[in-house]
mmCIF file of C-alpha atoms in Angstrom:
data_model
loop_
_atom_site.group_PDB
_atom_site.id
_atom_site.type_symbol
_atom_site.label_atom_id
_atom_site.label_comp_id
_atom_site.label_asym_id
_atom_site.label_seq_id
_atom_site.Cartn_x
_atom_site.Cartn_y
_atom_site.Cartn_z
ATOM 1 C CA MET A 1 -12.737 45.260 49.538
ATOM 2 C CA THR A 2 -15.109 42.291 49.689
ATOM 3 C CA ALA A 3 -15.264 39.454 47.169
ATOM 4 C CA THR A 4 -18.519 40.809 45.789
ATOM 5 C CA GLU A 5 -17.228 44.298 44.985
ATOM 6 C CA PRO A 6 -16.290 45.019 41.329
ATOM 7 C CA VAL A 7 -12.543 45.076 40.698
ATOM 8 C CA GLY A 8 -11.118 48.583 40.101
ATOM 9 C CA GLY A 9 -14.461 50.179 40.921
ATOM 10 C CA ALA A 10 -16.031 49.228 37.571
ATOM 11 C CA SER A 11 -19.780 48.691 37.595
ATOM 12 C CA PRO A 12 -21.293 45.258 36.781
ATOM 13 C CA ALA A 13 -22.759 46.733 33.606
ATOM 14 C CA ALA A 14 -19.337 47.957 32.481
ATOM 15 C CA GLU A 15 -17.809 44.556 33.212
ATOM 16 C CA SER A 16 -20.509 42.858 31.123
ATOM 17 C CA ALA A 17 -19.787 45.210 28.241
ATOM 18 C CA LEU A 18 -16.056 44.451 28.419
ATOM 19 C CA ALA A 19 -16.713 40.719 28.541
ATOM 20 C CA ALA A 20 -18.897 41.011 25.466
ATOM 21 C CA ASP A 21 -15.919 42.386 23.519
ATOM 22 C CA VAL A 22 -13.837 39.258 24.255
ATOM 23 C CA PRO A 23 -14.257 36.538 21.577
ATOM 24 C CA GLN A 24 -16.237 33.620 22.984
ATOM 25 C CA PRO A 25 -16.210 30.010 21.735
ATOM 26 C CA ALA A 26 -19.180 28.979 19.646
ATOM 27 C CA PRO A 27 -21.859 27.038 21.567
ATOM 28 C CA GLY A 28 -21.016 23.349 21.464
ATOM 29 C CA ALA A 29 -17.559 23.923 20.004
ATOM 30 C CA ALA A 30 -14.922 21.402 21.050
ATOM 31 C CA PRO A 31 -12.128 22.740 23.277
ATOM 32 C CA PRO A 32 -8.675 23.139 21.727
ATOM 33 C CA ARG A 33 -6.828 19.823 21.495
ATOM 34 C CA THR A 34 -3.442 19.165 23.026
ATOM 35 C CA PRO A 35 -0.649 19.610 20.433
ATOM 36 C CA LEU A 36 0.040 16.431 18.484
ATOM 37 C CA VAL A 37 3.647 16.273 19.677
ATOM 38 C CA ALA A 38 2.436 16.193 23.288
ATOM 39 C CA ARG A 39 -0.086 13.473 22.484
ATOM 40 C CA ALA A 40 2.572 11.422 20.711
ATOM 41 C CA ALA A 41 4.864 11.790 23.723
ATOM 42 C CA ALA A 42 2.053 10.690 26.032
ATOM 43 C CA GLU A 43 1.409 7.606 23.907
ATOM 44 C CA LEU A 44 5.093 6.745 23.804
ATOM 45 C CA VAL A 45 5.638 7.222 27.543
ATOM 46 C CA GLY A 46 2.375 5.516 28.466
ATOM 47 C CA THR A 47 3.046 2.453 26.334
ATOM 48 C CA ALA A 48 6.622 2.286 27.600
ATOM 49 C CA GLY A 49 5.353 2.458 31.167
ATOM 50 C CA LEU A 50 2.801 -0.260 30.544
ATOM 51 C CA VAL A 51 5.345 -2.662 29.034
ATOM 52 C CA ALA A 52 7.868 -1.876 31.773
ATOM 53 C CA VAL A 53 5.226 -2.812 34.344
ATOM 54 C CA VAL A 54 4.285 -6.034 32.548
ATOM 55 C CA VAL A 55 7.851 -7.189 31.877
ATOM 56 C CA GLY A 56 9.354 -5.911 35.121
ATOM 57 C CA SER A 57 6.714 -7.465 37.355
ATOM 58 C CA GLY A 58 7.085 -10.716 35.429
ATOM 59 C CA ILE A 59 10.835 -10.770 36.041
ATOM 60 C CA GLN A 60 10.329 -9.927 39.710
ATOM 61 C CA ALA A 61 7.677 -12.621 40.170
ATOM 62 C CA ALA A 62 9.756 -15.288 38.456
ATOM 63 C CA GLY A 63 12.688 -14.427 40.706
ATOM 64 C CA LEU A 64 10.614 -14.680 43.895
ATOM 65 C CA THR A 65 8.682 -17.889 43.299
ATOM 66 C CA GLY A 66 8.609 -20.918 41.041
ATOM 67 C CA ASP A 67 4.822 -21.235 41.375
ATOM 68 C CA ALA A 68 3.310 -20.336 37.988
ATOM 69 C CA ALA A 69 -0.006 -19.293 39.538
ATOM 70 C CA LEU A 70 1.680 -16.885 41.947
ATOM 71 C CA GLN A 71 3.811 -15.520 39.134
ATOM 72 C CA LEU A 72 0.719 -14.782 37.051
ATOM 73 C CA LEU A 73 -1.089 -13.313 40.061
ATOM 74 C CA ALA A 74 1.781 -10.936 40.761
ATOM 75 C CA ASN A 75 2.098 -10.019 37.084
ATOM 76 C CA SER A 76 -1.610 -9.353 36.617
ATOM 77 C CA THR A 77 -1.952 -7.386 39.868
ATOM 78 C CA ALA A 78 0.926 -5.079 38.980
ATOM 79 C CA THR A 79 -0.508 -4.590 35.498
ATOM 80 C CA VAL A 80 -3.952 -3.644 36.851
ATOM 81 C CA PHE A 81 -2.566 -0.942 39.119
ATOM 82 C CA GLY A 82 0.022 0.302 36.645
ATOM 83 C CA LEU A 83 -2.414 0.523 33.738
ATOM 84 C CA GLY A 84 -5.040 2.288 35.841
ATOM 85 C CA VAL A 85 -2.541 4.942 36.939
ATOM 86 C CA LEU A 86 -1.261 5.492 33.391
ATOM 87 C CA ILE A 87 -4.776 5.916 31.968
ATOM 88 C CA ALA A 88 -5.745 8.347 34.742
ATOM 89 C CA LEU A 89 -2.563 10.376 34.225
ATOM 90 C CA LEU A 90 -2.307 10.487 30.429
ATOM 91 C CA GLY A 91 -5.927 10.046 29.358
ATOM 92 C CA PRO A 92 -6.604 13.805 29.402
ATOM 93 C CA VAL A 93 -3.631 14.352 27.074
ATOM 94 C CA SER A 94 -3.889 11.696 24.363
ATOM 95 C CA GLY A 95 -6.856 9.527 25.284
ATOM 96 C CA ALA A 96 -4.430 6.944 26.714
ATOM 97 C CA HIS A 97 -4.750 4.464 23.854
ATOM 98 C CA PHE A 98 -1.341 2.803 24.362
ATOM 99 C CA ASN A 99 -2.639 0.324 21.792
ATOM 100 C CA PRO A 100 -2.682 0.409 17.964
ATOM 101 C CA ALA A 101 -5.872 -1.696 17.951
ATOM 102 C CA VAL A 102 -7.704 1.028 19.888
ATOM 103 C CA THR A 103 -6.221 3.773 17.707
ATOM 104 C CA LEU A 104 -7.176 1.949 14.503
ATOM 105 C CA ALA A 105 -10.692 1.410 15.822
ATOM 106 C CA GLU A 106 -11.008 5.125 16.606
ATOM 107 C CA TRP A 107 -9.750 6.039 13.157
ATOM 108 C CA TRP A 108 -12.297 3.681 11.601
ATOM 109 C CA THR A 109 -15.179 5.195 13.561
ATOM 110 C CA ALA A 110 -14.013 8.684 12.566
ATOM 111 C CA ARG A 111 -14.067 7.658 8.884
ATOM 112 C CA ARG A 112 -17.690 6.642 9.339
ATOM 113 C CA GLY A 113 -18.707 9.929 10.908
ATOM 114 C CA GLY A 114 -17.969 9.212 14.559
ATOM 115 C CA ALA A 115 -15.462 10.786 16.914
ATOM 116 C CA GLY A 116 -11.900 9.572 16.634
ATOM 117 C CA VAL A 117 -8.404 10.207 15.381
ATOM 118 C CA THR A 118 -7.518 11.424 11.907
ATOM 119 C CA ALA A 119 -5.258 9.576 9.476
ATOM 120 C CA ARG A 120 -2.429 11.970 10.385
ATOM 121 C CA GLU A 121 -2.887 11.271 14.079
ATOM 122 C CA LEU A 122 -3.035 7.543 13.382
ATOM 123 C CA ALA A 123 0.290 7.782 11.528
ATOM 124 C CA VAL A 124 1.850 9.432 14.597
ATOM 125 C CA TYR A 125 0.191 7.439 17.385
ATOM 126 C CA VAL A 126 0.999 3.930 16.163
ATOM 127 C CA PRO A 127 4.772 4.372 15.693
ATOM 128 C CA SER A 128 4.909 6.155 19.058
ATOM 129 C CA GLN A 129 3.172 3.234 20.722
ATOM 130 C CA ILE A 130 5.472 0.655 19.113
ATOM 131 C CA ALA A 131 8.607 2.638 19.974
ATOM 132 C CA GLY A 132 7.349 3.045 23.532
ATOM 133 C CA ALA A 133 6.670 -0.677 23.870
ATOM 134 C CA VAL A 134 10.186 -1.607 22.744
ATOM 135 C CA ALA A 135 11.701 1.020 25.033
ATOM 136 C CA GLY A 136 9.636 -0.257 27.965
ATOM 137 C CA ALA A 137 10.846 -3.826 27.483
ATOM 138 C CA ILE A 138 14.476 -2.693 27.264
ATOM 139 C CA LEU A 139 14.031 -0.522 30.373
ATOM 140 C CA ALA A 140 12.605 -3.405 32.376
ATOM 141 C CA ASP A 141 15.466 -5.678 31.327
ATOM 142 C CA ALA A 142 17.967 -2.970 32.304
ATOM 143 C CA MET A 143 16.430 -2.529 35.755
ATOM 144 C CA PHE A 144 16.744 -6.234 36.503
ATOM 145 C CA GLY A 145 20.191 -6.761 34.988
ATOM 146 C CA GLU A 146 18.922 -8.790 32.036
ATOM 147 C CA PRO A 147 20.389 -8.483 28.520
ATOM 148 C CA LEU A 148 18.949 -5.289 27.089
ATOM 149 C CA VAL A 149 17.745 -7.029 23.932
ATOM 150 C CA LYS A 150 17.355 -10.772 23.826
ATOM 151 C CA TRP A 151 14.699 -12.277 21.586
ATOM 152 C CA SER A 152 12.139 -14.261 23.512
ATOM 153 C CA THR A 153 12.023 -18.028 23.104
ATOM 154 C CA HIS A 154 8.499 -18.295 24.578
ATOM 155 C CA ASP A 155 6.460 -19.839 21.751
ATOM 156 C CA ARG A 156 2.813 -18.745 21.759
ATOM 157 C CA SER A 157 1.620 -19.999 18.366
ATOM 158 C CA ALA A 158 -1.025 -22.561 19.408
ATOM 159 C CA GLY A 159 -4.487 -22.086 17.943
ATOM 160 C CA ASN A 160 -6.194 -21.827 21.311
ATOM 161 C CA LEU A 161 -3.899 -18.928 22.246
ATOM 162 C CA LEU A 162 -4.779 -17.125 19.016
ATOM 163 C CA LEU A 163 -8.462 -17.544 19.807
ATOM 164 C CA GLY A 164 -7.753 -16.112 23.249
ATOM 165 C CA GLU A 165 -6.327 -12.982 21.612
ATOM 166 C CA VAL A 166 -9.457 -12.518 19.489
ATOM 167 C CA VAL A 167 -11.627 -12.743 22.597
ATOM 168 C CA ALA A 168 -9.371 -10.495 24.700
ATOM 169 C CA THR A 169 -9.143 -7.751 22.081
ATOM 170 C CA ALA A 170 -12.827 -7.876 21.142
ATOM 171 C CA GLY A 171 -13.753 -7.479 24.797
ATOM 172 C CA LEU A 172 -11.383 -4.537 25.214
ATOM 173 C CA ILE A 173 -12.760 -2.698 22.177
ATOM 174 C CA LEU A 174 -16.323 -3.401 23.285
ATOM 175 C CA LEU A 175 -15.536 -1.985 26.707
ATOM 176 C CA VAL A 176 -13.736 1.170 25.546
ATOM 177 C CA PHE A 177 -16.207 2.121 22.842
ATOM 178 C CA GLY A 178 -19.184 1.046 24.929
ATOM 179 C CA LEU A 179 -18.061 3.448 27.654
ATOM 180 C CA ALA A 180 -17.690 6.173 25.021
ATOM 181 C CA ARG A 181 -21.153 5.522 23.544
ATOM 182 C CA THR A 182 -22.755 5.741 27.006
ATOM 183 C CA ASP A 183 -20.751 8.811 28.088
ATOM 184 C CA ARG A 184 -18.950 6.953 30.883
ATOM 185 C CA LEU A 185 -15.322 7.256 29.817
ATOM 186 C CA ARG A 186 -14.588 8.760 33.232
ATOM 187 C CA PHE A 187 -14.646 5.163 34.474
ATOM 188 C CA ALA A 188 -11.996 4.033 31.955
ATOM 189 C CA PRO A 189 -9.011 3.903 34.364
ATOM 190 C CA VAL A 190 -10.812 1.458 36.643
ATOM 191 C CA ALA A 191 -12.853 -0.370 34.009
ATOM 192 C CA VAL A 192 -10.084 -0.988 31.467
ATOM 193 C CA ALA A 193 -7.504 -1.957 34.088
ATOM 194 C CA SER A 194 -10.002 -4.309 35.736
ATOM 195 C CA TYR A 195 -10.862 -5.935 32.410
ATOM 196 C CA ILE A 196 -7.217 -6.523 31.512
ATOM 197 C CA GLY A 197 -6.572 -7.974 34.966
ATOM 198 C CA ALA A 198 -9.493 -10.351 34.601
ATOM 199 C CA ALA A 199 -8.524 -11.272 31.041
ATOM 200 C CA TYR A 200 -5.086 -12.341 32.268
ATOM 201 C CA TRP A 201 -6.950 -15.213 33.888
ATOM 202 C CA PHE A 202 -9.951 -16.012 31.711
ATOM 203 C CA THR A 203 -8.149 -16.015 28.333
ATOM 204 C CA SER A 204 -5.709 -18.731 27.287
ATOM 205 C CA SER A 205 -3.216 -16.160 25.959
ATOM 206 C CA THR A 206 -3.128 -14.089 29.191
ATOM 207 C CA SER A 207 -4.571 -11.194 27.198
ATOM 208 C CA PHE A 208 -1.914 -9.307 25.297
ATOM 209 C CA ALA A 209 -4.763 -7.601 23.336
ATOM 210 C CA ASN A 210 -2.312 -5.011 22.009
ATOM 211 C CA PRO A 211 -0.101 -5.151 18.886
ATOM 212 C CA ALA A 212 2.475 -2.686 20.252
ATOM 213 C CA VAL A 213 2.817 -4.522 23.561
ATOM 214 C CA THR A 214 3.132 -7.801 21.648
ATOM 215 C CA ILE A 215 6.006 -6.417 19.578
ATOM 216 C CA GLY A 216 7.712 -4.980 22.642
ATOM 217 C CA ARG A 217 7.484 -8.230 24.577
ATOM 218 C CA ALA A 218 9.373 -10.043 21.807
ATOM 219 C CA PHE A 219 12.481 -8.109 22.844
ATOM 220 C CA THR A 220 12.767 -9.789 26.254
ATOM 221 C CA ASP A 221 13.459 -13.450 26.943
ATOM 222 C CA THR A 222 11.724 -13.371 30.327
ATOM 223 C CA PHE A 223 8.425 -14.426 31.916
ATOM 224 C CA ALA A 224 6.322 -12.037 29.807
ATOM 225 C CA GLY A 225 8.123 -12.571 26.497
ATOM 226 C CA ILE A 226 6.776 -13.869 23.222
ATOM 227 C CA ALA A 227 8.866 -15.452 20.486
ATOM 228 C CA PRO A 228 9.213 -13.214 17.404
ATOM 229 C CA ALA A 229 7.779 -16.007 15.235
ATOM 230 C CA SER A 230 4.576 -15.870 17.308
ATOM 231 C CA VAL A 231 4.141 -12.099 16.972
ATOM 232 C CA PRO A 232 2.503 -11.969 13.487
ATOM 233 C CA GLY A 233 -0.195 -14.458 14.484
ATOM 234 C CA PHE A 234 -0.957 -12.573 17.697
ATOM 235 C CA VAL A 235 -1.123 -9.203 15.936
ATOM 236 C CA ALA A 236 -3.379 -10.583 13.190
ATOM 237 C CA MET A 237 -5.790 -12.052 15.728
ATOM 238 C CA GLN A 238 -5.787 -8.811 17.717
ATOM 239 C CA LEU A 239 -6.861 -6.924 14.605
ATOM 240 C CA VAL A 240 -9.576 -9.516 13.991
ATOM 241 C CA GLY A 241 -10.658 -9.072 17.591
ATOM 242 C CA ALA A 242 -10.794 -5.287 17.137
ATOM 243 C CA ALA A 243 -13.116 -5.740 14.141
ATOM 244 C CA VAL A 244 -15.314 -8.129 16.141
ATOM 245 C CA GLY A 245 -15.391 -5.657 19.014
ATOM 246 C CA LEU A 246 -16.501 -2.804 16.755
ATOM 247 C CA ALA A 247 -19.219 -5.003 15.273
ATOM 248 C CA LEU A 248 -20.471 -5.794 18.783
ATOM 249 C CA VAL A 249 -20.469 -2.093 19.668
ATOM 250 C CA ALA A 250 -22.537 -1.321 16.557
ATOM 251 C CA VAL A 251 -25.117 -3.964 17.464
ATOM 252 C CA ILE A 252 -25.330 -3.453 21.225
ATOM 253 C CA PHE A 253 -25.105 0.341 21.322
ATOM 254 C CA MET A 254 -26.953 1.182 18.107
ATOM 255 C CA CYS A 255 -29.147 4.283 18.092
ATOM 256 C CA GLY A 256 -32.806 3.451 18.558
ATOM 257 C CA LYS A 257 -34.953 3.719 15.432
ATOM 258 C CA THR A 258 -38.638 3.332 14.700
ATOM 259 C CA ASP A 259 -39.997 0.930 12.093
ATOM 260 C CA THR A 260 -39.907 3.790 9.571
ATOM 261 C CA GLY A 261 -36.204 4.371 10.141
ATOM 262 C CA ALA A 262 -36.623 7.621 12.058
ATOM 263 C CA PRO A 263 -34.769 8.040 15.349
ATOM 264 C CA ALA A 264 -36.798 6.816 18.282
ATOM 265 C CA ALA A 265 -37.970 9.397 20.786
#
């Protein structure tokens, strides 16, 4: 039998009739979503992996050299590759947020009629991300023989660092939602990882840009740690940055309209 012959001897017309009896999805209908428990697991594992990369590479770098520039280079390089892999792997499952600021921004756009997560999904994603971040920090400490939980003493409360977090988070939100608006999310693994790697160097705060990661990094008194007293300020500025980023998306990627308010052709 050749590949072009009908299976079981049925005629093409009969096959078409059988296919017509099978329920078909409505034109334009969205495909079924991954179960919420699987998406929550992906967010937890992805955020844990991200923090393990950040903290673990920081510990490794600090143990290999006393040069602060080389330490940051090693830390940022590992983060770029690790984040890119995690987004590519888990993006099809949960969207690979790994970041409450991104999840909150998606929820906000959904409230205003755009695509995004629901309030129920938000309530599941954010705790999963925070739990994953804490677990990732503890895992990294365990791998390098550090105390499993030791509050960081690395103070990061200076005003210029807080401004750096606004800039870093605004840029991240602009990038993610700009890619979504222009139908180029397929580039997210490379684009987002590249942005975070660059922001390690061009922002004063070394670009945490992530409330969950910030909380997780308070649990380790190593190169990548942040003192618990500095966490609220960082998280607040990250949320401000997310709002700024969404405002920039609305202005830069607005739908074209004519002077009468009708959509432009």
